[in-house]
Short mmCIF file of C-alpha atoms in Angstrom, two decimals:
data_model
loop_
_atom_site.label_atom_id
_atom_site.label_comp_id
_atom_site.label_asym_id
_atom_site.label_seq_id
_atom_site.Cartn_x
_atom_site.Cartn_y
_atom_site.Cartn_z
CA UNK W 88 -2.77 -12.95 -1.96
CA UNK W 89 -6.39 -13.22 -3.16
CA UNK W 90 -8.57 -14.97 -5.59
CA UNK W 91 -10.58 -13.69 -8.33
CA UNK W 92 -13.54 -16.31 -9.85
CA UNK W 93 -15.51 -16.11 -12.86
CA UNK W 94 -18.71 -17.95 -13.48
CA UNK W 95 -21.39 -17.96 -15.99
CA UNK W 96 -25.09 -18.93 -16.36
CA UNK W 97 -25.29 -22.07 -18.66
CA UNK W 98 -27.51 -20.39 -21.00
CA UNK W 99 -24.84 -17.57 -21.15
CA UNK W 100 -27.02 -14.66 -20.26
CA UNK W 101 -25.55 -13.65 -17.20
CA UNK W 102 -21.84 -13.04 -16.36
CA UNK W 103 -20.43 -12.78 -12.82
CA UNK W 104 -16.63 -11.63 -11.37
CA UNK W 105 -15.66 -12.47 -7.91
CA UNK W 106 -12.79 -11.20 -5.92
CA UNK W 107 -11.70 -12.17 -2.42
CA UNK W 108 -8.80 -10.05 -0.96
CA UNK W 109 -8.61 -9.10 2.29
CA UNK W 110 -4.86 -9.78 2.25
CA UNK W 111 -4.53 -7.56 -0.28
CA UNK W 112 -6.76 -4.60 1.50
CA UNK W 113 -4.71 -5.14 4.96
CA UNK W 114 -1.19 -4.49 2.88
CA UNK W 115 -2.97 -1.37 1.47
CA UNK W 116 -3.88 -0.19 4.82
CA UNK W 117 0.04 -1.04 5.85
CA UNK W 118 1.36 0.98 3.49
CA UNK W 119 -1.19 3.63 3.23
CA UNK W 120 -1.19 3.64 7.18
CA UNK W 121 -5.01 4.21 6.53
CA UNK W 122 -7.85 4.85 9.46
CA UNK W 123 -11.05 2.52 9.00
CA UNK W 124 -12.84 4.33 6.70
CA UNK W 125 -9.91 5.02 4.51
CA UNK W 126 -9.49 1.29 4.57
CA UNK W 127 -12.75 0.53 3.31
CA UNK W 128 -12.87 3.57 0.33
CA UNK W 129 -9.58 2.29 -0.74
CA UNK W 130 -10.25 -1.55 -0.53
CA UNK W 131 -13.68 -1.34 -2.29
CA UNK W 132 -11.89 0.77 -4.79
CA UNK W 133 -8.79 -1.43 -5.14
CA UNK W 134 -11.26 -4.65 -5.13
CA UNK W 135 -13.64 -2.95 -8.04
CA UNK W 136 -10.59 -2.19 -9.94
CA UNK W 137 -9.52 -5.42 -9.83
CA UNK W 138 -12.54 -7.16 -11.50
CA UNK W 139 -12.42 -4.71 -13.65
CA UNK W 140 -8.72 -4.96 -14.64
CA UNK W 141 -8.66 -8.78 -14.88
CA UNK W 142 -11.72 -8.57 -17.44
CA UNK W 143 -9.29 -6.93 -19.97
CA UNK W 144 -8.37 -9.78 -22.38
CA UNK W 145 -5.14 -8.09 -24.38
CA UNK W 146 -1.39 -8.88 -22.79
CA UNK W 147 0.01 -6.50 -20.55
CA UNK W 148 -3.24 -4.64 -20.80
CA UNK W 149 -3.79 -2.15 -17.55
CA UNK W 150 -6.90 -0.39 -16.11
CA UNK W 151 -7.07 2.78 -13.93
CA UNK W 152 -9.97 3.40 -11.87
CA UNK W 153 -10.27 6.77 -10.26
CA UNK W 154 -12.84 8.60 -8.08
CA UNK W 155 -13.07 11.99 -7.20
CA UNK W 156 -16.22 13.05 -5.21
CA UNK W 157 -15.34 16.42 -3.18
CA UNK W 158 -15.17 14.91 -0.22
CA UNK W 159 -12.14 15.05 2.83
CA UNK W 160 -10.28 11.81 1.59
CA UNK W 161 -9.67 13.30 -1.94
CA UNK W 162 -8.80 11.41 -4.60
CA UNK W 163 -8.88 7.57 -5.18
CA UNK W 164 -6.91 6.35 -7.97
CA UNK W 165 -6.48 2.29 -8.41
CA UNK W 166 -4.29 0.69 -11.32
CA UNK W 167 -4.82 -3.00 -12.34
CA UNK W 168 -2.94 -5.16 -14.70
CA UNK W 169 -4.61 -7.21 -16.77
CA UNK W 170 -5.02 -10.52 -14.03
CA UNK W 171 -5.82 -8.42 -11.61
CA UNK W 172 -3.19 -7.27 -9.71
CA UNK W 173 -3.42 -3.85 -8.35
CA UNK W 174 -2.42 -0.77 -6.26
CA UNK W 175 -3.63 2.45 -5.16
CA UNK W 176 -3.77 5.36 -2.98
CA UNK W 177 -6.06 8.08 -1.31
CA UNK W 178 -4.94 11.69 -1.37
CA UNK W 179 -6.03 12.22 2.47
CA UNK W 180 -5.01 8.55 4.02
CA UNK W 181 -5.56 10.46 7.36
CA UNK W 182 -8.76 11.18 7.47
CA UNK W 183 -11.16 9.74 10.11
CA UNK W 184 -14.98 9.71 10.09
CA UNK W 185 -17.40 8.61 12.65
CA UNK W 186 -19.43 5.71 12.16
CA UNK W 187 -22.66 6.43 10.83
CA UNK W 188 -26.18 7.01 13.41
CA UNK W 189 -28.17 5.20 11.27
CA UNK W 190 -26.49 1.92 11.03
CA UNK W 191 -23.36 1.53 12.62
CA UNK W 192 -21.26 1.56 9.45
CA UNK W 193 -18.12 3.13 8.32
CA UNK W 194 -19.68 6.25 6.66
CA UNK W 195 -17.70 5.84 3.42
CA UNK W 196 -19.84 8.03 1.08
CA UNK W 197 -19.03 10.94 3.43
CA UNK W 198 -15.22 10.41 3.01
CA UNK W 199 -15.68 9.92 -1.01
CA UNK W 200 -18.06 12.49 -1.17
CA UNK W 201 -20.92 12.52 -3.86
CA UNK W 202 -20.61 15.41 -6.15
CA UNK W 203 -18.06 14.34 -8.70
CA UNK W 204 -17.06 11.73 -10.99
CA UNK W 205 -15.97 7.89 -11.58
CA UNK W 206 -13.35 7.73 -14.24
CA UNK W 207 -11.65 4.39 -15.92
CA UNK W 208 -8.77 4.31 -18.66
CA UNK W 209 -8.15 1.46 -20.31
CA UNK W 210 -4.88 0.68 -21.33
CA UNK W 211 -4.49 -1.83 -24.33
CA UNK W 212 -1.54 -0.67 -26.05
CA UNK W 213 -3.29 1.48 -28.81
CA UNK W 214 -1.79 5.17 -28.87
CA UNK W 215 -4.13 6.57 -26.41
CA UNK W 216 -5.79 4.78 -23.31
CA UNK W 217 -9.50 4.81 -23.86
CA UNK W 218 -11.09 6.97 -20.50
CA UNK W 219 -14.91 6.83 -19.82
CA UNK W 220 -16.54 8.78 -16.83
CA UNK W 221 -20.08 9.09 -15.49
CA UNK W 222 -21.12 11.28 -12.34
CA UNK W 223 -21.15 9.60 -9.10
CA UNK W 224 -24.12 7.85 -8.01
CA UNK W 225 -23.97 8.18 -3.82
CA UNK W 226 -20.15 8.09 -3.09
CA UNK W 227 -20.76 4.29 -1.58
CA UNK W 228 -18.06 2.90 -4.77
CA UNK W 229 -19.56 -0.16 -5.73
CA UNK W 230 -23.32 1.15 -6.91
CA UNK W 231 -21.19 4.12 -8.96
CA UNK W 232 -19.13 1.20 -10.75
CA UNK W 233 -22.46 0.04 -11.34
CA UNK W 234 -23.78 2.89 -12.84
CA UNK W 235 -20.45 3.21 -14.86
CA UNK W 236 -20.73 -0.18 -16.39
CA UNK W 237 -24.56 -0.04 -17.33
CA UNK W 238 -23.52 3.56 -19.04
CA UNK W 239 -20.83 2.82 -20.54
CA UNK W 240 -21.14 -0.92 -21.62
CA UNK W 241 -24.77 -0.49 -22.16
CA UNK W 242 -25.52 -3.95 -20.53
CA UNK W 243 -26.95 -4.12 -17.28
CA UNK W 244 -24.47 -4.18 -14.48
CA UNK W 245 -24.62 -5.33 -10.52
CA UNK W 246 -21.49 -4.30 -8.20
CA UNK W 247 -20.93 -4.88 -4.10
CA UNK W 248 -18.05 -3.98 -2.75
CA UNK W 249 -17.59 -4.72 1.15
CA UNK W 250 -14.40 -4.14 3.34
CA UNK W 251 -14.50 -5.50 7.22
CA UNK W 252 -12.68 -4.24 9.50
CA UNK W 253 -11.99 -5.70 12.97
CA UNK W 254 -11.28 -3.25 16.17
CA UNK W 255 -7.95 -3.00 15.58
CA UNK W 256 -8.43 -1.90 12.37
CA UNK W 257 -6.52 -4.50 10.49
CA UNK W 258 -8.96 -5.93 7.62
CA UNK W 259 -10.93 -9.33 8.55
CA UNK W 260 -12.83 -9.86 4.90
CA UNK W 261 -12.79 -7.67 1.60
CA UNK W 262 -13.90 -8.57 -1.61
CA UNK W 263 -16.74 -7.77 -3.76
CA UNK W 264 -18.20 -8.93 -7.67
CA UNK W 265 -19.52 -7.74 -10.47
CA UNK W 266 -22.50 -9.35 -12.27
CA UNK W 267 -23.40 -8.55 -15.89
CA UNK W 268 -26.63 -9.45 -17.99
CA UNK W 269 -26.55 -10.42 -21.52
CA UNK W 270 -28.83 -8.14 -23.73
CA UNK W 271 -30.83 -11.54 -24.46
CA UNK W 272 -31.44 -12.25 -20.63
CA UNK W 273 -35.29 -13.46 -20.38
CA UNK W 274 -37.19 -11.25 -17.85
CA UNK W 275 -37.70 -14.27 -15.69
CA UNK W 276 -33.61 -14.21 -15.42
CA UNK W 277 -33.48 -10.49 -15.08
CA UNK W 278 -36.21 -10.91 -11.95
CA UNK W 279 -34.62 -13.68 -10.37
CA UNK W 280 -31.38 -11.70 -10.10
CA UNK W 281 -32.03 -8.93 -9.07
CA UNK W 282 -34.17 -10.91 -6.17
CA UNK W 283 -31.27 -13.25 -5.51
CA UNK W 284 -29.04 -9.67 -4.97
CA UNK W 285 -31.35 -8.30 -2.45
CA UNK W 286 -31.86 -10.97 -0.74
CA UNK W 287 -28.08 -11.93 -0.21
CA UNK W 288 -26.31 -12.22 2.61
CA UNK W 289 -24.34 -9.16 4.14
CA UNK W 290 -21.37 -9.56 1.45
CA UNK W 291 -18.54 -9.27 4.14
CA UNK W 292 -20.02 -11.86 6.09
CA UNK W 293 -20.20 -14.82 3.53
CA UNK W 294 -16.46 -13.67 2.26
CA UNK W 295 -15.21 -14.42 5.30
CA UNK W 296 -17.12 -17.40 6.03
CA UNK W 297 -18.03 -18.92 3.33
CA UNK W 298 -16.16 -17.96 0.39
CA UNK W 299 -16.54 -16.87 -3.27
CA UNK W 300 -18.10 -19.32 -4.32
CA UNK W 301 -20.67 -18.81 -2.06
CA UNK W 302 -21.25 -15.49 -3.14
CA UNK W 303 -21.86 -16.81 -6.77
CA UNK W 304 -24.02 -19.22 -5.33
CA UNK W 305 -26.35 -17.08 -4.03
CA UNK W 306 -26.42 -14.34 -6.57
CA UNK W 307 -27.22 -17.45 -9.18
CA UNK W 308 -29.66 -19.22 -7.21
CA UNK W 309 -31.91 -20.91 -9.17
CA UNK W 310 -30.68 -20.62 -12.12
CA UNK W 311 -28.13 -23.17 -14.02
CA UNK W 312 -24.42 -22.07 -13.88
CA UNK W 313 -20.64 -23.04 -14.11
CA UNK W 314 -17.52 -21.68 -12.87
CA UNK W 315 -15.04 -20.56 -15.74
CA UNK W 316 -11.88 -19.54 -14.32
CA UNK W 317 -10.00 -18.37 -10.86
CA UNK W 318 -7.05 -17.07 -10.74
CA UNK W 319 -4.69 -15.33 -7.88
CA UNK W 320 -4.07 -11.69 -7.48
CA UNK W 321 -2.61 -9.68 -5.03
CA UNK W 322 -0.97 -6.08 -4.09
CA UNK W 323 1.90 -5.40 -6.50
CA UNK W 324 3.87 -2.36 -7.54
CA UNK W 325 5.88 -1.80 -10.34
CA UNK W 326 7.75 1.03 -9.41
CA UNK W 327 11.77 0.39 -9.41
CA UNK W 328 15.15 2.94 -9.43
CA UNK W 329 15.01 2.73 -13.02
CA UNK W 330 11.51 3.75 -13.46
CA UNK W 331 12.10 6.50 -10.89
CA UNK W 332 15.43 7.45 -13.20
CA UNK W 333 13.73 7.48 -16.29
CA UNK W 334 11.14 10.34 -14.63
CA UNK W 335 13.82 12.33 -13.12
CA UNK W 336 15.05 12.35 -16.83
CA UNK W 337 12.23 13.38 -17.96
CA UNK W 338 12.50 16.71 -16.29
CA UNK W 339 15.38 17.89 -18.51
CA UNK W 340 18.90 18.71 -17.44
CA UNK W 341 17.71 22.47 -16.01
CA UNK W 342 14.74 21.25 -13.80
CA UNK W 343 17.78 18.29 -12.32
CA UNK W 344 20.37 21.14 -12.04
CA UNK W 345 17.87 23.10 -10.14
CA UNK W 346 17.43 20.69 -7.88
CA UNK W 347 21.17 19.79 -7.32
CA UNK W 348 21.50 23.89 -6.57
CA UNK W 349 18.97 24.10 -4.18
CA UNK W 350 18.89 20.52 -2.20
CA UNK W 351 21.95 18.67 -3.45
CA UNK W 352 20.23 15.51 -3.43
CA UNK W 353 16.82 13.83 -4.17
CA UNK W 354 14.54 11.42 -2.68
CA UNK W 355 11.96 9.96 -4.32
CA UNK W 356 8.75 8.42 -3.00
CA UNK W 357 6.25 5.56 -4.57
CA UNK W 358 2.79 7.20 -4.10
CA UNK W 359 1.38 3.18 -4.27
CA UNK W 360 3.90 1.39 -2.25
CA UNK W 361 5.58 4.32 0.14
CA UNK W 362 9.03 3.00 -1.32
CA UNK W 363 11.84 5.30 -1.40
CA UNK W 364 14.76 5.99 -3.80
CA UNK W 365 17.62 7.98 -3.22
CA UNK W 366 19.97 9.94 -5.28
CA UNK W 367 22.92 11.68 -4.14
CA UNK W 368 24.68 14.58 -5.72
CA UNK W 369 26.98 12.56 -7.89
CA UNK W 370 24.07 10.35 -8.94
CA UNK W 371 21.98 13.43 -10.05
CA UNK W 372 24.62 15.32 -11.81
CA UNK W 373 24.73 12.13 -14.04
CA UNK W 374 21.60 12.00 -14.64
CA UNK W 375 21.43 15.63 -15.73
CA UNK W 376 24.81 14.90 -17.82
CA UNK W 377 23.01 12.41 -19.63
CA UNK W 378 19.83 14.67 -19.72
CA UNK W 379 21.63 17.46 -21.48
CA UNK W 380 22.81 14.59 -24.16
CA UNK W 381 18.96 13.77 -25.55
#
């Protein structure tokens, strides 16, 4: 489980989103069976997504947040509901990196790569989700969402995204927020901010000490604010037999007879949760009976 908190500046100019899931990251890695620096691509990914999902203000609303950069891990896609529950998955969960020279980090950017794009669909029930991309910014996650937002929303936009991970590998802090500016922010407000955001704490390290709050705390400091809501999130995948029926139906009756002629059964995999469904001959040739009906 994690915890997502929203705050506000009291003269409304500012906006921030904070998330706090490194429960949520660790059952990623889990099922994923993901190698340190797929742990931290993934979790900043699944953490940015998250904000990003639980912003969306219509029911059942969803948000998809994919990045594909060139480099060895592949793809990242990430799917949140509208609170901020989410799931994901890397094409290449098997790929290792050193640490990088420079600074002892997990060299993330050089998994993600840097020569492609950020993509998010919106899903709020209108015929077709709405999709936005801009060109990645240094493969790093949380400065491309950045870049995203300020493009696409056309208000300035702050992101950190930060995924610890202990020397076992399992997670010990993940989390991350995203601060927005109101087009009426005073320069003063603007200046403080952005000081406030360099001079911050290493993200990871006041997660797992101090807490969210904290984080707000220091991003706003100085200036007047209140909290406005927190809510819980976590992993969560929606996949079930009848979801994974109603795609094997949507192959038609000659792709499902196929299939029974050359394997005679069928098992099915959840790219998000690794959970597998089964289908025996019988089962199939019903489903392809009922196929050939439609």
């Amino acid at each position: 489980m994690g915890k997502i908190l929203r705050a506000v500046t009291n003269d409304g100019t500012a906006k921030i989103s904070v998330i706090t899931a490194p429960d949520m990251v660790e059952r990623a890695r889990e099922i994923h069976h993901l190698h340190p620096v797929g742990t931290a691509a993934l979790g900043r990914t699944l953490c940015g997504a998250s904000l990003l999902g639980e912003m969306l203000k219509e029911d059942n609303a969803a948000l998809t947040l994919r990045i594909q950069g060139g480099g060895p891990i592949g793809t990242i896609l990430a799917v949140s509901d509208n609170v901020g529950n989410v799931r994901g998955y890397v094409s290449h969960p098997e790929v290792d990196l050193p640490i990088r020279e420079r600074d002892g980090k997990l060299n993330v950017s050089g998994a993600v790569g840097r020569e492609g794009l950020l993509t998010v669909s919106r899903d709020i029930g209108l015929r077709e989700p709405y999709s936005g991309s801009s060109a990645l910014v240094s493969g790093e996650i949380a400065e491309d969402i950045a870049a995203f937002l300020t493009e696409s929303d056309q208000l300035g936009s702050a992101c950190a995204l930060g995924v610890l991970v202990n020397p076992d590998g399992s997670v010990k802090a993940a989390g991350g927020f995203i601060m927005q500016l109101m087009p009426n922010a005073a320069e003063e407000t603007v200046k403080a901010l952005e000081d406030n955001i360099f001079l911050m704490d290493q993200l990871t390290t006041i997660l797992d000490e101090d807490g969210a709050e904290t984080v707000i705390a220091q991003v706003f400091k100085g200036l007047a604010w209140h909290k406005t809501a927190e809510s819980d999130m976590a992993y969560k995948c929606y996949c079930s037999r009848q979801r994974v029926e109603r795609a094997l139906l949507s192959l038609g009756a000659d792709e499902l007879e196929g299939i029974l002629r050359e394997q005679g059964s069928c098992h099915m995999t959840c790219q998000f949760c690794d959970a597998v469904y089964d289908f025996d001959r019988q089962q199939l040739e019903q489903l392809a009976a009922d196929a050939r009906k439609k």
